[in-house]
PDB file of N, CA, C and O in Angstrom:
ATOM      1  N   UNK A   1     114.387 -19.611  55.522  1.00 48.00           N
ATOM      2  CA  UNK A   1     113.271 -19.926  56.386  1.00 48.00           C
ATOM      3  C   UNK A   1     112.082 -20.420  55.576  1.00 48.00           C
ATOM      4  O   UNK A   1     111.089 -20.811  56.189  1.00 48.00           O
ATOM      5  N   UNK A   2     112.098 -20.430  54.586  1.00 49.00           N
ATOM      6  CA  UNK A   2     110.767 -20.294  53.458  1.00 49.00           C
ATOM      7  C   UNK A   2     111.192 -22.004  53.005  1.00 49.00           C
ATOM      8  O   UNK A   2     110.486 -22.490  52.122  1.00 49.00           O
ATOM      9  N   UNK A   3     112.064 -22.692  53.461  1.00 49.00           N
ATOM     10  CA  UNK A   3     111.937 -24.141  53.074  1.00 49.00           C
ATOM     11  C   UNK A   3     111.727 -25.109  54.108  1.00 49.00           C
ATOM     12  O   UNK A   3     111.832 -26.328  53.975  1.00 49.00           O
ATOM     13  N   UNK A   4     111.310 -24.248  55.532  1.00 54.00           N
ATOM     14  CA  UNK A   4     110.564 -24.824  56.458  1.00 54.00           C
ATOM     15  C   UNK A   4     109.366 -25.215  55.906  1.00 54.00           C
ATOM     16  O   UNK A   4     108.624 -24.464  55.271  1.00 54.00           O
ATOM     17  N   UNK A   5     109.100 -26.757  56.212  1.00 55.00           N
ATOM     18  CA  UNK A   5     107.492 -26.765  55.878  1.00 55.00           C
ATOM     19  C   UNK A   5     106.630 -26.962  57.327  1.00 55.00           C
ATOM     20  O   UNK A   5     107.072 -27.234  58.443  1.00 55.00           O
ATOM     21  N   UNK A   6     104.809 -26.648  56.760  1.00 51.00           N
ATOM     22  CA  UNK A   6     104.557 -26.325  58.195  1.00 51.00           C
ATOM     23  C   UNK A   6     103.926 -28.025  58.384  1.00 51.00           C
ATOM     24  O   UNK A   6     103.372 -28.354  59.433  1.00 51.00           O
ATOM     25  N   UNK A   7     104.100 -28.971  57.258  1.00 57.00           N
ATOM     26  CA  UNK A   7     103.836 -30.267  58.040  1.00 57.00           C
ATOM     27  C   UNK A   7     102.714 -30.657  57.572  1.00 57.00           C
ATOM     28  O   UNK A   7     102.120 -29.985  56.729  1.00 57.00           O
ATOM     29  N   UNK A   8     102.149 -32.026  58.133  1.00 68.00           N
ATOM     30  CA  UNK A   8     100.616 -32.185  57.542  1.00 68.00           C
ATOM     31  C   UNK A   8      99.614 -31.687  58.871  1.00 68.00           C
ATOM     32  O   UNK A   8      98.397 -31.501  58.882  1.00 68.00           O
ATOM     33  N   UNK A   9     100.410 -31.579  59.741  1.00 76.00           N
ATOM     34  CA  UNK A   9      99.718 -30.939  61.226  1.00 76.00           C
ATOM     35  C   UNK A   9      98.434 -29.768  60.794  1.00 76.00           C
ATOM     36  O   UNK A   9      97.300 -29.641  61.256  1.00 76.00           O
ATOM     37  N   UNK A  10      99.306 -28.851  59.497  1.00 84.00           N
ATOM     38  CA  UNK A  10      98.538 -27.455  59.196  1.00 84.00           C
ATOM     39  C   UNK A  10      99.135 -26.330  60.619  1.00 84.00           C
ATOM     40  O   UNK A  10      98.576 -25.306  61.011  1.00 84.00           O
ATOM     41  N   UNK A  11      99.821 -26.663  60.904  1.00 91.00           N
ATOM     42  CA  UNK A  11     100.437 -25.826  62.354  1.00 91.00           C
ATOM     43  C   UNK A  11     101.973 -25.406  62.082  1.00 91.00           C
ATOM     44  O   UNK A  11     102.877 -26.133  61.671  1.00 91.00           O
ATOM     45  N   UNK A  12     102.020 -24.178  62.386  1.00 93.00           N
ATOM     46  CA  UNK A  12     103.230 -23.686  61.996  1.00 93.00           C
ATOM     47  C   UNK A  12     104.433 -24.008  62.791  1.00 93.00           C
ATOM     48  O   UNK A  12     104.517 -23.690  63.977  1.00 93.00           O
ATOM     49  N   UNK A  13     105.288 -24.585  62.206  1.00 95.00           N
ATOM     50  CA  UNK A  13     106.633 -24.921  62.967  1.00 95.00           C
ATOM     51  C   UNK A  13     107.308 -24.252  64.535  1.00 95.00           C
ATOM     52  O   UNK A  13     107.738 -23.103  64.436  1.00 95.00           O
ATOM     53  N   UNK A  14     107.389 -24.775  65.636  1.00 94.00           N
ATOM     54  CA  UNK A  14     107.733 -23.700  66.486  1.00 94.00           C
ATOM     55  C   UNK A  14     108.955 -22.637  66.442  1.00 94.00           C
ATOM     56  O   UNK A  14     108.978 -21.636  67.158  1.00 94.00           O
ATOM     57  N   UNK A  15     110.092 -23.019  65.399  1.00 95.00           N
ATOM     58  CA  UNK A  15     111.310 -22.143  65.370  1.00 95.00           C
ATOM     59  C   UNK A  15     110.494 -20.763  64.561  1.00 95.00           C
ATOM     60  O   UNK A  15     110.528 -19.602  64.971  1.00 95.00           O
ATOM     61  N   UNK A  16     109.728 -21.287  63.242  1.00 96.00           N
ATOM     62  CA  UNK A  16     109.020 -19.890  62.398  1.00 96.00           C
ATOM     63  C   UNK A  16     108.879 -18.631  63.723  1.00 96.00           C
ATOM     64  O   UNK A  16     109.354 -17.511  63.910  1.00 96.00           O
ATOM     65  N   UNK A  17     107.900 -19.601  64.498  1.00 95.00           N
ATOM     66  CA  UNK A  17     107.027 -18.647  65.320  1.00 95.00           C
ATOM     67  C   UNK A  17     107.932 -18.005  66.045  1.00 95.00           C
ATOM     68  O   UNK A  17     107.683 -16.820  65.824  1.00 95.00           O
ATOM     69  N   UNK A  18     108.895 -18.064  66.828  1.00 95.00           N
ATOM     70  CA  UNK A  18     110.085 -18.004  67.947  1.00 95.00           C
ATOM     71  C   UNK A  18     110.930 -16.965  66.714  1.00 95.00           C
ATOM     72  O   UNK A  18     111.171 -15.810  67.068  1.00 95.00           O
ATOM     73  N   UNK A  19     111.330 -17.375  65.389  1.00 96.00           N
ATOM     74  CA  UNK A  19     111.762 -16.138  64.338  1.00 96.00           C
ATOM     75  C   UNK A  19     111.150 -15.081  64.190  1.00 96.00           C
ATOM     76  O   UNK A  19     111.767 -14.039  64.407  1.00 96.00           O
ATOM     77  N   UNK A  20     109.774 -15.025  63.783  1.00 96.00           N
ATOM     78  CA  UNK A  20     108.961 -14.299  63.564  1.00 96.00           C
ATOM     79  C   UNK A  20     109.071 -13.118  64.785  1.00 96.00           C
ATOM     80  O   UNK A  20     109.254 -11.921  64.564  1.00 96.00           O
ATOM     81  N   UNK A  21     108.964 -13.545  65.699  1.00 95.00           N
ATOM     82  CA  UNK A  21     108.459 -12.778  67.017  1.00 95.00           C
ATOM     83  C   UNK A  21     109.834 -11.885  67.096  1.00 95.00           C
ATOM     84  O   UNK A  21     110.062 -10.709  67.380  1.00 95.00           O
ATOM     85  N   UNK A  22     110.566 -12.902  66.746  1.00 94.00           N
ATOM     86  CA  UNK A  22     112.454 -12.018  66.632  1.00 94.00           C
ATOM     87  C   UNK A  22     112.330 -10.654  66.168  1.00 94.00           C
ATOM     88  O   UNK A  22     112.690  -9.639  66.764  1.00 94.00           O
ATOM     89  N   UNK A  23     111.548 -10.788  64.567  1.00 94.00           N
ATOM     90  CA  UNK A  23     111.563  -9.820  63.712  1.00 94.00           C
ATOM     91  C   UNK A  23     111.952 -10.684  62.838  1.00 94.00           C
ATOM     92  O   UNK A  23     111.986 -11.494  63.765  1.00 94.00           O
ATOM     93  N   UNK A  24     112.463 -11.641  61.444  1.00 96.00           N
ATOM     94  CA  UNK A  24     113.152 -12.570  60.825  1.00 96.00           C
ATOM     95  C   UNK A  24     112.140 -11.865  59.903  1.00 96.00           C
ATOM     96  O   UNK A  24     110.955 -11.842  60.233  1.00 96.00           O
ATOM     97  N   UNK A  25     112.610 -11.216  58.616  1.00 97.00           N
ATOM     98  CA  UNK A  25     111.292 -10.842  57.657  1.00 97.00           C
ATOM     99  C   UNK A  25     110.942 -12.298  56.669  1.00 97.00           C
ATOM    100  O   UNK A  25     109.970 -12.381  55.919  1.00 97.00           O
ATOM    101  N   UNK A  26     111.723 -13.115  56.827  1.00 97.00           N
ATOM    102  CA  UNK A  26     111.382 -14.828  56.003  1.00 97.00           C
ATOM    103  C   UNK A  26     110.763 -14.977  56.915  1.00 97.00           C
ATOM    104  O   UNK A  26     109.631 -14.948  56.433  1.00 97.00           O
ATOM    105  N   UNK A  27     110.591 -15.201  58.470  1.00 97.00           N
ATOM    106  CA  UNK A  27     109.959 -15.938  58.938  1.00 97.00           C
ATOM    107  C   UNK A  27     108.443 -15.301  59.429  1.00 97.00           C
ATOM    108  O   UNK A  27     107.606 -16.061  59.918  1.00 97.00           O
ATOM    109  N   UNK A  28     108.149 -13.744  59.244  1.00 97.00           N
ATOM    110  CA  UNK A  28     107.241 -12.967  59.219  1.00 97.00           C
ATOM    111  C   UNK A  28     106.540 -13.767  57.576  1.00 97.00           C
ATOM    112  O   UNK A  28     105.500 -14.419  57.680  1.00 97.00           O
ATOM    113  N   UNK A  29     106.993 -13.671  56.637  1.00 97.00           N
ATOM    114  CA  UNK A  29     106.674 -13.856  55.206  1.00 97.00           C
ATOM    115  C   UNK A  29     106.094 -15.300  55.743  1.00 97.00           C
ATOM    116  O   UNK A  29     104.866 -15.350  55.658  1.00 97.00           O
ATOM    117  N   UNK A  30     106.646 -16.365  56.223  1.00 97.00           N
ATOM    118  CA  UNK A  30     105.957 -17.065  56.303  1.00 97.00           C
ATOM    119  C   UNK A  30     104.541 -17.521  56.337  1.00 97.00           C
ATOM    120  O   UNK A  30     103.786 -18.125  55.575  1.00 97.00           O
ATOM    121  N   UNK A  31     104.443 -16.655  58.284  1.00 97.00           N
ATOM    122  CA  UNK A  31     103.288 -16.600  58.476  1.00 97.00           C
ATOM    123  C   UNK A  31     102.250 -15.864  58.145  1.00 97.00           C
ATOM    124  O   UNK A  31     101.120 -15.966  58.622  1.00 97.00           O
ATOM    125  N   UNK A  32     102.775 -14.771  56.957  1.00 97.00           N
ATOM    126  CA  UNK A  32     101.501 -14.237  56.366  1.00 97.00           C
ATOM    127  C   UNK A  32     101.006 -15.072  55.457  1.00 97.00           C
ATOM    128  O   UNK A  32      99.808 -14.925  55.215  1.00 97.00           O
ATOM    129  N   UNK A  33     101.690 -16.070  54.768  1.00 97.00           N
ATOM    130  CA  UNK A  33     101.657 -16.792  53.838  1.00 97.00           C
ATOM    131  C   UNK A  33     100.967 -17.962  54.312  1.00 97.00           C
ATOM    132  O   UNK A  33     100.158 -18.357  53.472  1.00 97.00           O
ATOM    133  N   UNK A  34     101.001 -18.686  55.409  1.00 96.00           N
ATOM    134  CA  UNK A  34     100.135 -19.665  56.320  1.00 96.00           C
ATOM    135  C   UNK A  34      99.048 -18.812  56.295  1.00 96.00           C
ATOM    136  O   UNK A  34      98.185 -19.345  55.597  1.00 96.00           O
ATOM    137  N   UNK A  35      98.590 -17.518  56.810  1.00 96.00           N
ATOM    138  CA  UNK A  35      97.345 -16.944  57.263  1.00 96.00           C
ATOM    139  C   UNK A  35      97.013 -16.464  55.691  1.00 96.00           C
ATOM    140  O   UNK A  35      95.994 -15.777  55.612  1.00 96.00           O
ATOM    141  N   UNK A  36      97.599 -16.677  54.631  1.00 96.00           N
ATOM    142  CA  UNK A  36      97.019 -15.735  53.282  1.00 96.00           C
ATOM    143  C   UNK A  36      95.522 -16.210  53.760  1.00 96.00           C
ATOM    144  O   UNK A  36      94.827 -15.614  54.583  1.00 96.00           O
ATOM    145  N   UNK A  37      95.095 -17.723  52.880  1.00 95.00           N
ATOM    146  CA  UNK A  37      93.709 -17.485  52.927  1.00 95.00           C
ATOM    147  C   UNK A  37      92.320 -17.298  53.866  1.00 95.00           C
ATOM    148  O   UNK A  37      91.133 -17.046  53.658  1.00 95.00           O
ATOM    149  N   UNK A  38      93.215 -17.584  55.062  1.00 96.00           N
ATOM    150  CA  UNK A  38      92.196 -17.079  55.917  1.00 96.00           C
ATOM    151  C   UNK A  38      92.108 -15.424  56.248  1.00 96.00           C
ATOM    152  O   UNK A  38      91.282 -14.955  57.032  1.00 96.00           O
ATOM    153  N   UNK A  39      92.818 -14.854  55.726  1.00 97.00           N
ATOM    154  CA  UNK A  39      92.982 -13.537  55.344  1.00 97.00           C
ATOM    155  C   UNK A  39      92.257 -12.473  54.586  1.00 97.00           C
ATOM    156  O   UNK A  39      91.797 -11.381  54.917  1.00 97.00           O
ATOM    157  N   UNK A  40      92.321 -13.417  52.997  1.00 96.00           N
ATOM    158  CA  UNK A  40      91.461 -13.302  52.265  1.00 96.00           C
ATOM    159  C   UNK A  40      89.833 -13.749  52.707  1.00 96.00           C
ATOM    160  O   UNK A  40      88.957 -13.096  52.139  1.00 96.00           O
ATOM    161  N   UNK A  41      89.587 -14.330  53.238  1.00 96.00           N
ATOM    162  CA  UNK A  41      88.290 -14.961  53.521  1.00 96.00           C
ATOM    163  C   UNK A  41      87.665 -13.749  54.248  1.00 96.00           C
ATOM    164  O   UNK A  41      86.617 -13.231  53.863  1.00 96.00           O
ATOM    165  N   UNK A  42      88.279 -13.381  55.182  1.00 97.00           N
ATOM    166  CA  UNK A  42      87.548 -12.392  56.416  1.00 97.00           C
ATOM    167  C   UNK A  42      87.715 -11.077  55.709  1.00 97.00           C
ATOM    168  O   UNK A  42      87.308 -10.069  56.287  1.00 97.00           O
ATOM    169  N   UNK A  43      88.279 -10.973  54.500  1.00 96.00           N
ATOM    170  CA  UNK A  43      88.311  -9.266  53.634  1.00 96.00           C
ATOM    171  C   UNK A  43      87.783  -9.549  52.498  1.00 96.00           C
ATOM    172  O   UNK A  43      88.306  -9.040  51.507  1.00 96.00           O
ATOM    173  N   UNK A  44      86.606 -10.436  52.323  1.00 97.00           N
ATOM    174  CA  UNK A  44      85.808 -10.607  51.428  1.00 97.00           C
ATOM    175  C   UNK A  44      84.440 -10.098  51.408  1.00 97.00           C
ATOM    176  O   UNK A  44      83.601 -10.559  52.183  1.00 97.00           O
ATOM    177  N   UNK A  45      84.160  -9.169  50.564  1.00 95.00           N
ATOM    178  CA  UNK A  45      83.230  -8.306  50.463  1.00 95.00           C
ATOM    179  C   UNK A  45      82.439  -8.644  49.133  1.00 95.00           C
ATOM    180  O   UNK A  45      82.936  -8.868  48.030  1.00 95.00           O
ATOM    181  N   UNK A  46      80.589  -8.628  49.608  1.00 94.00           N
ATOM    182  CA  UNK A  46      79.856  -8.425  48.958  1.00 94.00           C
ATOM    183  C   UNK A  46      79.511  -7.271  47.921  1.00 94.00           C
ATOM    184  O   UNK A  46      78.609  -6.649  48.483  1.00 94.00           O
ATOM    185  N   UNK A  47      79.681  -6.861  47.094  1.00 91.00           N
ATOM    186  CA  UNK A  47      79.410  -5.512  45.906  1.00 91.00           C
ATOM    187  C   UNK A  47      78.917  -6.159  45.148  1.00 91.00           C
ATOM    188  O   UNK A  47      78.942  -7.355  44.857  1.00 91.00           O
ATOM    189  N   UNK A  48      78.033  -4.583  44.522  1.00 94.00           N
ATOM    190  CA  UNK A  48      77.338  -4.495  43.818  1.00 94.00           C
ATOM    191  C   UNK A  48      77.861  -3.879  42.387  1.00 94.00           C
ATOM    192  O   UNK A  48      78.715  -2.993  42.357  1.00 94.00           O
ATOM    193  N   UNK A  49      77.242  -4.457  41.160  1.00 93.00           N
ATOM    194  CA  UNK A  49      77.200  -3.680  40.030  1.00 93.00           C
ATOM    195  C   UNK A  49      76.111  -2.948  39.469  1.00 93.00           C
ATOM    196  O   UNK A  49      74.920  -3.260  39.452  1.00 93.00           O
ATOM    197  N   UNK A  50      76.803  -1.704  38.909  1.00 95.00           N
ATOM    198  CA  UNK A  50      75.921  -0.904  37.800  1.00 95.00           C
ATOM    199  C   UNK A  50      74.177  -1.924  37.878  1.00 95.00           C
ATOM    200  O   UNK A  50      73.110  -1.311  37.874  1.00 95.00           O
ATOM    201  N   UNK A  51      74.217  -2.888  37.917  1.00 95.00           N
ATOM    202  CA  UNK A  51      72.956  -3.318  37.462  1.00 95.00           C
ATOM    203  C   UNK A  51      72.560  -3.983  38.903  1.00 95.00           C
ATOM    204  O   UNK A  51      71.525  -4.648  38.852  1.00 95.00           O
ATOM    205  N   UNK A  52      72.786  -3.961  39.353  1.00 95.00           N
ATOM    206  CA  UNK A  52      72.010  -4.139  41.107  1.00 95.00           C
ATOM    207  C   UNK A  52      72.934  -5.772  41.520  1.00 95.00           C
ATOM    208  O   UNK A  52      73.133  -5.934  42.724  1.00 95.00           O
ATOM    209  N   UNK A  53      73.410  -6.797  40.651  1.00 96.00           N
ATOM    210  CA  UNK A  53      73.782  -8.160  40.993  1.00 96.00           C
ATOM    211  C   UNK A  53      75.122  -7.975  41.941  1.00 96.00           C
ATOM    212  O   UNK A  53      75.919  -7.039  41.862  1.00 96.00           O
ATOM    213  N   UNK A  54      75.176  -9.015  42.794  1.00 96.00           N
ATOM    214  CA  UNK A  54      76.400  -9.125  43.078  1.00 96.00           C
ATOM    215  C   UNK A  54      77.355  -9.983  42.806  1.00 96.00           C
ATOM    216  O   UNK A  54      77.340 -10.929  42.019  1.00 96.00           O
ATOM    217  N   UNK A  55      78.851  -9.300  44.048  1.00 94.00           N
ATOM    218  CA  UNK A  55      79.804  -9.675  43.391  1.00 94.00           C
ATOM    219  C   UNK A  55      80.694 -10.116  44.673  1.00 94.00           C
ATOM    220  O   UNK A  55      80.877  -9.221  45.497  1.00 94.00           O
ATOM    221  N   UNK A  56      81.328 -11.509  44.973  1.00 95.00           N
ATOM    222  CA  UNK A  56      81.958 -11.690  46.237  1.00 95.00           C
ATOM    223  C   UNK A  56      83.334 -11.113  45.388  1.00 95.00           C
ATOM    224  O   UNK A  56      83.743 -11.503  44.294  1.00 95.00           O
ATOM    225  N   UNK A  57      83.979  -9.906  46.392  1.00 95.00           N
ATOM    226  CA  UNK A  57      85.735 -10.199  45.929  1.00 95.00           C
ATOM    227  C   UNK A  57      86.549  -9.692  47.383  1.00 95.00           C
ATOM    228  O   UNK A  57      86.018  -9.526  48.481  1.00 95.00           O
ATOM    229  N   UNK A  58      87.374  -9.586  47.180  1.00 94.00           N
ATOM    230  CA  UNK A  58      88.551  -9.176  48.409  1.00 94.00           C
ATOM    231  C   UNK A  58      88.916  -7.869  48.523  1.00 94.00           C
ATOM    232  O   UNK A  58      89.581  -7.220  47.716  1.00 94.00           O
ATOM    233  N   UNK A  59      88.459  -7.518  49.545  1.00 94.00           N
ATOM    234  CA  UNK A  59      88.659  -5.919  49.549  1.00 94.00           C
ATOM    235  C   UNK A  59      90.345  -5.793  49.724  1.00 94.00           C
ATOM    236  O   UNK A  59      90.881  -6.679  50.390  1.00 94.00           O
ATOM    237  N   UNK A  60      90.967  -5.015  49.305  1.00 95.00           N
ATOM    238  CA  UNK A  60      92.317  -4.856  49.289  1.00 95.00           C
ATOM    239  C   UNK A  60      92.882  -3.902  50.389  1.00 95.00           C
ATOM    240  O   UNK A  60      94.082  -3.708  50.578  1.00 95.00           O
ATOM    241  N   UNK A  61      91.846  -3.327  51.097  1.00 96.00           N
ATOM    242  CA  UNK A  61      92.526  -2.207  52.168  1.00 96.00           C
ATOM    243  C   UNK A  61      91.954  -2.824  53.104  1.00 96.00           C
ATOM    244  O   UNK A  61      92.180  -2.124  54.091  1.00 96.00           O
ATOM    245  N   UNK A  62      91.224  -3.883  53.489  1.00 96.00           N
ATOM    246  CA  UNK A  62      90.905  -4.529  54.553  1.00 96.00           C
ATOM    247  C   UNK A  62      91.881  -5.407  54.553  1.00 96.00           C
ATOM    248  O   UNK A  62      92.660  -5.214  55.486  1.00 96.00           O
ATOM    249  N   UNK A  63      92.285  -6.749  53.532  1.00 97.00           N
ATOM    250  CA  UNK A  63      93.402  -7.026  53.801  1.00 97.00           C
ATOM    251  C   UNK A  63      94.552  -6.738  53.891  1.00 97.00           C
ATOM    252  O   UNK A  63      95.298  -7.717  53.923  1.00 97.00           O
ATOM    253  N   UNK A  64      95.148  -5.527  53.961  1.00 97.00           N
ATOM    254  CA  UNK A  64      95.895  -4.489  54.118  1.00 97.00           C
ATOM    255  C   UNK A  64      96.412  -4.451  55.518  1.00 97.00           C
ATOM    256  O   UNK A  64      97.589  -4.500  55.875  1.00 97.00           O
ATOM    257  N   UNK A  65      95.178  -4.340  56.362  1.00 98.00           N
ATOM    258  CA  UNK A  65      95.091  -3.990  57.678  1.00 98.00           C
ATOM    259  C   UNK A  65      95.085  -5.187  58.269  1.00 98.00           C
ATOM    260  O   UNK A  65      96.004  -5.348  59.073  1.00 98.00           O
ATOM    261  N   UNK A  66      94.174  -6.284  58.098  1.00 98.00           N
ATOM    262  CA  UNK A  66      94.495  -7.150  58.590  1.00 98.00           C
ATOM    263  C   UNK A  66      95.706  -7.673  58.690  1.00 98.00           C
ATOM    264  O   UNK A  66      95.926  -8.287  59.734  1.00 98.00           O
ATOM    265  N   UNK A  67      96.847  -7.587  57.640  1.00 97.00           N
ATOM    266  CA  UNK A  67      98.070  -8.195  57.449  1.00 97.00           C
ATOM    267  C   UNK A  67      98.488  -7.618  58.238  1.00 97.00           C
ATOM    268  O   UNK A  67      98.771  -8.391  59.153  1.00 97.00           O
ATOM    269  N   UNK A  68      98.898  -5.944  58.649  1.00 97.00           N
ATOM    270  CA  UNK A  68      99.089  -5.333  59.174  1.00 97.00           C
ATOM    271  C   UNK A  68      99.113  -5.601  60.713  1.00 97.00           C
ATOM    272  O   UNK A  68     100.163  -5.811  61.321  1.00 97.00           O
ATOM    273  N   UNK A  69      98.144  -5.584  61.171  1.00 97.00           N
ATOM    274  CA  UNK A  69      97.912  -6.144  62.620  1.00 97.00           C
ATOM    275  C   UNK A  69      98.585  -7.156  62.495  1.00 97.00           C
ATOM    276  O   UNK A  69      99.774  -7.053  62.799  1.00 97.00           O
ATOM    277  N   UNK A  70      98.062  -8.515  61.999  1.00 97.00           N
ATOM    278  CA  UNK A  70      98.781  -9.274  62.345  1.00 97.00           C
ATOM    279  C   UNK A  70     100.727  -9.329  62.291  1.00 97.00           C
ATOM    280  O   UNK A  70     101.380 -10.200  62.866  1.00 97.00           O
ATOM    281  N   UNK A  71     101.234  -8.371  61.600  1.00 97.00           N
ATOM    282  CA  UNK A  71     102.434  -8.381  61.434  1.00 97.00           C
ATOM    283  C   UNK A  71     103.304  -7.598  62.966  1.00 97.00           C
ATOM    284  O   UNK A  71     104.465  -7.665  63.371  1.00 97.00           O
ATOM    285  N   UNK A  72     101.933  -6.812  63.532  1.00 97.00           N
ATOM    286  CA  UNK A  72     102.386  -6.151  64.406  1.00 97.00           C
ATOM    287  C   UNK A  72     101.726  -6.852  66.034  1.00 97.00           C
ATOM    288  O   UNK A  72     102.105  -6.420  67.123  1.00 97.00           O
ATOM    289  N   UNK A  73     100.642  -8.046  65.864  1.00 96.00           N
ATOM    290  CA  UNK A  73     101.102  -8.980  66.895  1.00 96.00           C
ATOM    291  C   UNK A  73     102.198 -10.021  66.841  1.00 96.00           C
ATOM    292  O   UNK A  73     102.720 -10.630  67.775  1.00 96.00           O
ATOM    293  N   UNK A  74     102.395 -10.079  65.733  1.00 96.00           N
ATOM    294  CA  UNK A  74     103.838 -10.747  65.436  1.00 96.00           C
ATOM    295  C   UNK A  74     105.197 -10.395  66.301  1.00 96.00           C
ATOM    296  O   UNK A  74     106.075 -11.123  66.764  1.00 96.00           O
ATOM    297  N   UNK A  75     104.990  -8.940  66.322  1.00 95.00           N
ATOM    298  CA  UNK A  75     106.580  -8.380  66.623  1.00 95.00           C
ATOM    299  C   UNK A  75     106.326  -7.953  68.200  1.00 95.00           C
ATOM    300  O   UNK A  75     107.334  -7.484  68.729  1.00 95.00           O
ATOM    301  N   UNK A  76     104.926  -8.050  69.208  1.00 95.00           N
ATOM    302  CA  UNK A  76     104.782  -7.495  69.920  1.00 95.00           C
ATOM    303  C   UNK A  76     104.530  -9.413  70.846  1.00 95.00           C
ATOM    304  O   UNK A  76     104.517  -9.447  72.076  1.00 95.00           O
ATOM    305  N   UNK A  77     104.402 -10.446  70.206  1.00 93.00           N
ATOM    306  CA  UNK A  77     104.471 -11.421  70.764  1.00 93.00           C
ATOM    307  C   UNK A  77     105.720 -12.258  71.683  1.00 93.00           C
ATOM    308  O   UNK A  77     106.861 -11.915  71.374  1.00 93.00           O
ATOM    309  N   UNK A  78     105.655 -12.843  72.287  1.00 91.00           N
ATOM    310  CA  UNK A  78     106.791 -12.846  73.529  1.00 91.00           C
ATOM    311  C   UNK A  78     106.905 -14.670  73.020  1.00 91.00           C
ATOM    312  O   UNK A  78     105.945 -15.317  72.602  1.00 91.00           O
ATOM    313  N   UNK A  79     108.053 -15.103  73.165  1.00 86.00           N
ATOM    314  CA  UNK A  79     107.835 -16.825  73.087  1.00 86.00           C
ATOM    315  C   UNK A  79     108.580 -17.239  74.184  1.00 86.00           C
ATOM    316  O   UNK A  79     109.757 -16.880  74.240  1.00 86.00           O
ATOM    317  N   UNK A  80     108.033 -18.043  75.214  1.00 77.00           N
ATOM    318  CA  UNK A  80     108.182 -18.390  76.779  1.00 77.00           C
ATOM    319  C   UNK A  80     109.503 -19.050  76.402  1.00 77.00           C
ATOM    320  O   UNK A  80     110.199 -19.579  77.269  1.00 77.00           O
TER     321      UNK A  80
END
């Protein structure tokens, strides 16, 4: 499933999605892999150091959860 490409569309293939929803763990892998960086983006956190400056990085238990959810609207999604 991982030599599906999603195209120059940027839109994920309709069989992925129709797998995914199956349960297909390639075709789940996929679409975490389409959503990585917008993933990363929304579990990006401002911190601070020892000396007051900051620091943008990726919180790792927010994207955690986010993957999470999304893995579990994945399996709870219906394809008409």
């Amino acid at each position: 499933m991982n030599s599906i490409r999603t195209g120059n569309t940027g839109l994920l293939p309709f069989p992925v999605i129709a797998a995914a929803s199956n349960g297909d763990i390639n075709a789940i892998n996929t679409v975490l892999k389409h959503y990585e960086g917008y993933i990363a983006a929304l579990s990006t956190r401002q911190l601070y150091d020892e000396s007051g400056n900051p620091h943008l990085c990726v919180d790792p238990e927010l994207r955690r959860r986010l993957e999470t959810k999304l893995i579990t609207k994945i399996l709870t999604f219906r394809v008409a």
